[in-house]
Amino acid sequence: MLLFFIPCPGKIGFLCNHTLLLKKAKYDTCAVNTAACPSNYRQTLLKPMQQIIFWLSAASFIIVAIMRITDPILPIIASDFELTVGAASIIVTAFAIPYGLFQLILGPLGDRLGKLNVIVVSLGASSLLTIGCAATNSIETLAAFRFMAGIATAAIVPLSMAFIADHYAYEIRQPVIARYLSGIILGQIAGGSLGGIMADTFGWRAIFYVFGTLAGSM
């Protein structure tokens, strides 16, 4: 038996308080051959799952963008704190190291507490910590917030991939993964390009406010 949350209709990203208890074997059959399923069963299972995949892709878009937003603005941050670009690059390392290491820890936590539950908490923490980056007044404090943000965001991509593997039969999994990965690719593009444009226009702190708010709105 499989227990998971379903997003409220029309409110992507907001998880309802109710749950559905489903037989995975029956769901896999419908996922592979939708014609073999009653229309009401397809409506109950497949449409909500598509909403969840969209939400996971959007969440990963935001998280990957948060990871990449510092790349084009290092010279601006270095100038603001009167540092060299090399010294300011500590904020990139401070995010990347915990982001990689804590995937090993938070993955099993998702198995224990529920993958979607951990992803929601991670998004909330990422939002607060990213907004906190905008309020820092030293490179050390900024690096500390980026370090904690790296921990918070580490769970989202691997748990999203694991969720897809858990809920989609092998025969139709690859197209679903491709749709999900589009959010990650677009996040890399948006983080690198929008980061520089917004920093030049509104200042580097505005970037953290914007992407932190987006993470909190998911």
CSV table of C-alpha atoms in Angstrom, one decimal:
chain,number,residue,atom,x,y,z
A,1,MET,CA,0.0,0.0,0.0
A,2,LEU,CA,1.2,3.5,-0.8
A,3,LEU,CA,0.3,6.7,1.2
A,4,PHE,CA,1.0,10.1,-0.2
A,5,PHE,CA,-0.4,13.7,-0.2
A,6,ILE,CA,-2.3,15.2,-3.1
A,7,PRO,CA,-2.2,18.9,-3.9
A,8,CYS,CA,-5.5,20.8,-3.7
A,9,PRO,CA,-7.0,21.5,-7.1
A,10,GLY,CA,-6.0,24.9,-8.4
A,11,LYS,CA,-3.4,25.4,-5.7
A,12,ILE,CA,-0.2,23.8,-7.0
A,13,GLY,CA,2.3,23.6,-4.2
A,14,PHE,CA,-0.2,23.6,-1.3
A,15,LEU,CA,-0.6,20.2,0.1
A,16,CYS,CA,-4.1,19.2,1.3
A,17,ASN,CA,-4.7,17.7,4.7
A,18,HIS,CA,-6.3,14.6,3.3
A,19,THR,CA,-4.5,11.5,1.9
A,20,LEU,CA,-5.2,8.8,-0.5
A,21,LEU,CA,-4.4,5.2,0.2
A,22,LEU,CA,-3.6,3.4,-3.0
A,23,LYS,CA,-2.5,0.0,-4.3
A,24,LYS,CA,0.8,0.6,-6.1
A,25,ALA,CA,0.3,-2.4,-8.5
A,26,LYS,CA,-3.0,-1.1,-9.7
A,27,TYR,CA,-1.6,2.4,-10.1
A,28,ASP,CA,1.4,1.1,-12.2
A,29,THR,CA,-1.1,-0.7,-14.4
A,30,CYS,CA,-3.0,2.5,-15.1
A,31,ALA,CA,0.2,4.5,-15.6
A,32,VAL,CA,1.4,2.1,-18.3
A,33,ASN,CA,-2.0,1.6,-20.0
A,34,THR,CA,-4.5,4.3,-19.2
A,35,ALA,CA,-7.1,2.8,-21.5
A,36,ALA,CA,-7.3,-0.1,-19.1
A,37,CYS,CA,-8.5,2.1,-16.3
A,38,PRO,CA,-11.9,3.5,-15.6
A,39,SER,CA,-12.2,7.2,-16.2
A,40,ASN,CA,-12.9,8.0,-12.6
A,41,TYR,CA,-9.8,6.1,-11.5
A,42,ARG,CA,-7.6,8.0,-14.0
A,43,GLN,CA,-9.0,11.2,-12.7
A,44,THR,CA,-8.3,10.1,-9.1
A,45,LEU,CA,-4.8,9.0,-9.7
A,46,LEU,CA,-3.1,10.3,-12.8
A,47,LYS,CA,-4.1,14.0,-12.8
A,48,PRO,CA,-3.1,14.6,-9.1
A,49,MET,CA,0.2,12.8,-9.8
A,50,GLN,CA,0.8,15.1,-12.8
A,51,GLN,CA,0.2,18.1,-10.5
A,52,ILE,CA,2.7,16.8,-8.0
A,53,ILE,CA,5.4,16.3,-10.7
A,54,PHE,CA,4.8,19.9,-11.9
A,55,TRP,CA,5.1,21.1,-8.3
A,56,LEU,CA,8.4,19.2,-7.8
A,57,SER,CA,9.8,20.6,-11.1
A,58,ALA,CA,8.9,24.1,-10.0
A,59,ALA,CA,10.4,23.6,-6.6
A,60,SER,CA,13.6,22.3,-8.2
A,61,PHE,CA,13.7,25.2,-10.5
A,62,ILE,CA,13.7,27.6,-7.6
A,63,ILE,CA,16.3,25.6,-5.6
A,64,VAL,CA,18.7,25.3,-8.5
A,65,ALA,CA,18.3,29.0,-9.3
A,66,ILE,CA,19.1,29.8,-5.7
A,67,MET,CA,22.3,27.7,-6.0
A,68,ARG,CA,23.4,29.5,-9.1
A,69,ILE,CA,22.4,33.1,-8.4
A,70,THR,CA,25.8,34.0,-6.8
A,71,ASP,CA,27.8,33.0,-9.8
A,72,PRO,CA,27.4,36.2,-11.8
A,73,ILE,CA,27.3,38.6,-8.9
A,74,LEU,CA,30.5,37.7,-7.1
A,75,PRO,CA,32.3,40.9,-8.4
A,76,ILE,CA,29.4,43.0,-7.1
A,77,ILE,CA,29.4,41.4,-3.7
A,78,ALA,CA,33.2,41.6,-3.5
A,79,SER,CA,33.0,45.3,-4.3
A,80,ASP,CA,30.3,45.9,-1.7
A,81,PHE,CA,32.3,44.2,1.1
A,82,GLU,CA,35.6,45.6,-0.2
A,83,LEU,CA,37.1,42.2,-1.0
A,84,THR,CA,38.7,40.5,-3.9
A,85,VAL,CA,36.6,38.2,-6.0
A,86,GLY,CA,38.6,35.3,-4.8
A,87,ALA,CA,37.8,36.1,-1.2
A,88,ALA,CA,34.1,36.6,-2.0
A,89,SER,CA,33.9,33.2,-3.7
A,90,ILE,CA,33.8,31.6,-0.3
A,91,ILE,CA,30.0,32.0,-0.5
A,92,VAL,CA,29.9,29.6,-3.5
A,93,THR,CA,32.0,27.0,-1.7
A,94,ALA,CA,29.9,27.5,1.5
A,95,PHE,CA,26.8,26.4,-0.4
A,96,ALA,CA,28.2,23.7,-2.6
A,97,ILE,CA,29.9,21.5,0.0
A,98,PRO,CA,26.9,21.0,2.4
A,99,TYR,CA,24.6,20.7,-0.7
A,100,GLY,CA,26.5,17.7,-1.8
A,101,LEU,CA,27.2,16.1,1.6
A,102,PHE,CA,23.8,16.4,3.1
A,103,GLN,CA,22.1,14.6,0.2
A,104,LEU,CA,23.5,11.5,1.8
A,105,ILE,CA,21.8,12.3,5.1
A,106,LEU,CA,18.5,13.8,4.0
A,107,GLY,CA,17.7,11.0,1.5
A,108,PRO,CA,17.2,8.4,4.2
A,109,LEU,CA,15.3,11.0,6.2
A,110,GLY,CA,12.8,11.3,3.4
A,111,ASP,CA,12.2,7.5,3.5
A,112,ARG,CA,11.5,7.7,7.2
A,113,LEU,CA,9.3,10.9,7.3
A,114,GLY,CA,7.9,11.0,3.8
A,115,LYS,CA,9.6,12.5,0.8
A,116,LEU,CA,7.0,15.2,0.1
A,117,ASN,CA,7.0,16.2,3.8
A,118,VAL,CA,10.8,16.7,3.8
A,119,ILE,CA,10.7,18.6,0.6
A,120,VAL,CA,8.1,21.0,2.0
A,121,VAL,CA,10.1,21.7,5.1
A,122,SER,CA,13.3,22.1,3.0
A,123,LEU,CA,11.5,24.7,0.8
A,124,GLY,CA,10.4,26.6,3.9
A,125,ALA,CA,13.9,26.6,5.4
A,126,SER,CA,15.5,27.5,2.1
A,127,SER,CA,13.1,30.5,1.8
A,128,LEU,CA,14.0,31.9,5.2
A,129,LEU,CA,17.7,31.4,4.8
A,130,THR,CA,17.9,32.9,1.3
A,131,ILE,CA,16.0,36.0,2.5
A,132,GLY,CA,18.4,36.1,5.4
A,133,CYS,CA,21.3,36.3,2.9
A,134,ALA,CA,19.9,39.7,1.8
A,135,ALA,CA,20.1,41.1,5.4
A,136,THR,CA,23.8,40.2,6.0
A,137,ASN,CA,26.4,42.9,6.6
A,138,SER,CA,29.6,40.8,6.3
A,139,ILE,CA,31.0,38.1,4.0
A,140,GLU,CA,31.3,35.8,6.9
A,141,THR,CA,27.6,36.1,7.8
A,142,LEU,CA,26.6,35.7,4.2
A,143,ALA,CA,28.7,32.6,3.9
A,144,ALA,CA,27.1,31.2,7.0
A,145,PHE,CA,23.6,31.7,5.6
A,146,ARG,CA,24.6,30.2,2.3
A,147,PHE,CA,26.1,27.2,4.2
A,148,MET,CA,22.8,26.6,6.0
A,149,ALA,CA,20.9,27.2,2.8
A,150,GLY,CA,23.0,24.5,1.1
A,151,ILE,CA,21.9,22.0,3.8
A,152,ALA,CA,18.3,23.0,3.5
A,153,THR,CA,18.1,22.6,-0.3
A,154,ALA,CA,20.1,19.4,-0.4
A,155,ALA,CA,17.0,17.2,-0.1
A,156,ILE,CA,14.8,18.5,-2.8
A,157,VAL,CA,16.3,17.2,-6.1
A,158,PRO,CA,17.2,13.7,-4.9
A,159,LEU,CA,14.0,13.2,-3.0
A,160,SER,CA,12.0,14.4,-6.1
A,161,MET,CA,13.8,11.8,-8.3
A,162,ALA,CA,13.2,9.1,-5.7
A,163,PHE,CA,9.5,10.1,-5.5
A,164,ILE,CA,9.2,9.7,-9.3
A,165,ALA,CA,10.9,6.3,-9.1
A,166,ASP,CA,8.5,5.2,-6.3
A,167,HIS,CA,5.3,6.2,-8.1
A,168,TYR,CA,5.9,5.6,-11.8
A,169,ALA,CA,6.3,2.3,-13.5
A,170,TYR,CA,9.6,1.8,-15.3
A,171,GLU,CA,7.9,1.8,-18.7
A,172,ILE,CA,6.7,5.4,-18.5
A,173,ARG,CA,9.2,6.8,-16.0
A,174,GLN,CA,11.7,8.4,-18.5
A,175,PRO,CA,9.2,10.9,-20.0
A,176,VAL,CA,8.2,11.9,-16.5
A,177,ILE,CA,11.8,12.4,-15.4
A,178,ALA,CA,12.4,14.4,-18.6
A,179,ARG,CA,9.5,16.8,-17.7
A,180,TYR,CA,10.8,17.0,-14.2
A,181,LEU,CA,14.4,17.8,-15.3
A,182,SER,CA,13.2,20.7,-17.4
A,183,GLY,CA,12.7,22.6,-14.2
A,184,ILE,CA,16.3,22.0,-13.1
A,185,ILE,CA,17.7,23.0,-16.5
A,186,LEU,CA,15.7,26.2,-16.6
A,187,GLY,CA,16.7,26.9,-13.0
A,188,GLN,CA,20.4,26.8,-14.0
A,189,ILE,CA,19.7,29.2,-16.8
A,190,ALA,CA,17.5,31.6,-14.7
A,191,GLY,CA,19.9,31.6,-11.8
A,192,GLY,CA,22.9,32.6,-13.9
A,193,SER,CA,21.2,35.1,-16.2
A,194,LEU,CA,18.6,36.7,-14.0
A,195,GLY,CA,21.1,37.0,-11.1
A,196,GLY,CA,23.3,39.3,-13.1
A,197,ILE,CA,20.5,41.3,-14.6
A,198,MET,CA,18.7,41.9,-11.3
A,199,ALA,CA,22.0,42.7,-9.5
A,200,ASP,CA,22.8,45.4,-12.0
A,201,THR,CA,19.3,46.9,-11.8
A,202,PHE,CA,18.2,46.5,-8.2
A,203,GLY,CA,21.4,45.5,-6.3
A,204,TRP,CA,22.5,42.0,-5.3
A,205,ARG,CA,20.4,41.8,-2.1
A,206,ALA,CA,17.2,42.0,-4.2
A,207,ILE,CA,18.1,38.7,-5.8
A,208,PHE,CA,18.0,36.9,-2.5
A,209,TYR,CA,14.7,38.5,-1.5
A,210,VAL,CA,13.0,37.5,-4.8
A,211,PHE,CA,14.2,33.9,-5.0
A,212,GLY,CA,13.7,33.4,-1.2
A,213,THR,CA,10.1,34.7,-1.6
A,214,LEU,CA,9.5,32.4,-4.5
A,215,ALA,CA,10.7,29.4,-2.5
A,216,GLY,CA,8.4,30.3,0.3
A,217,SER,CA,5.4,30.6,-2.1
A,218,MET,CA,5.7,27.0,-3.3
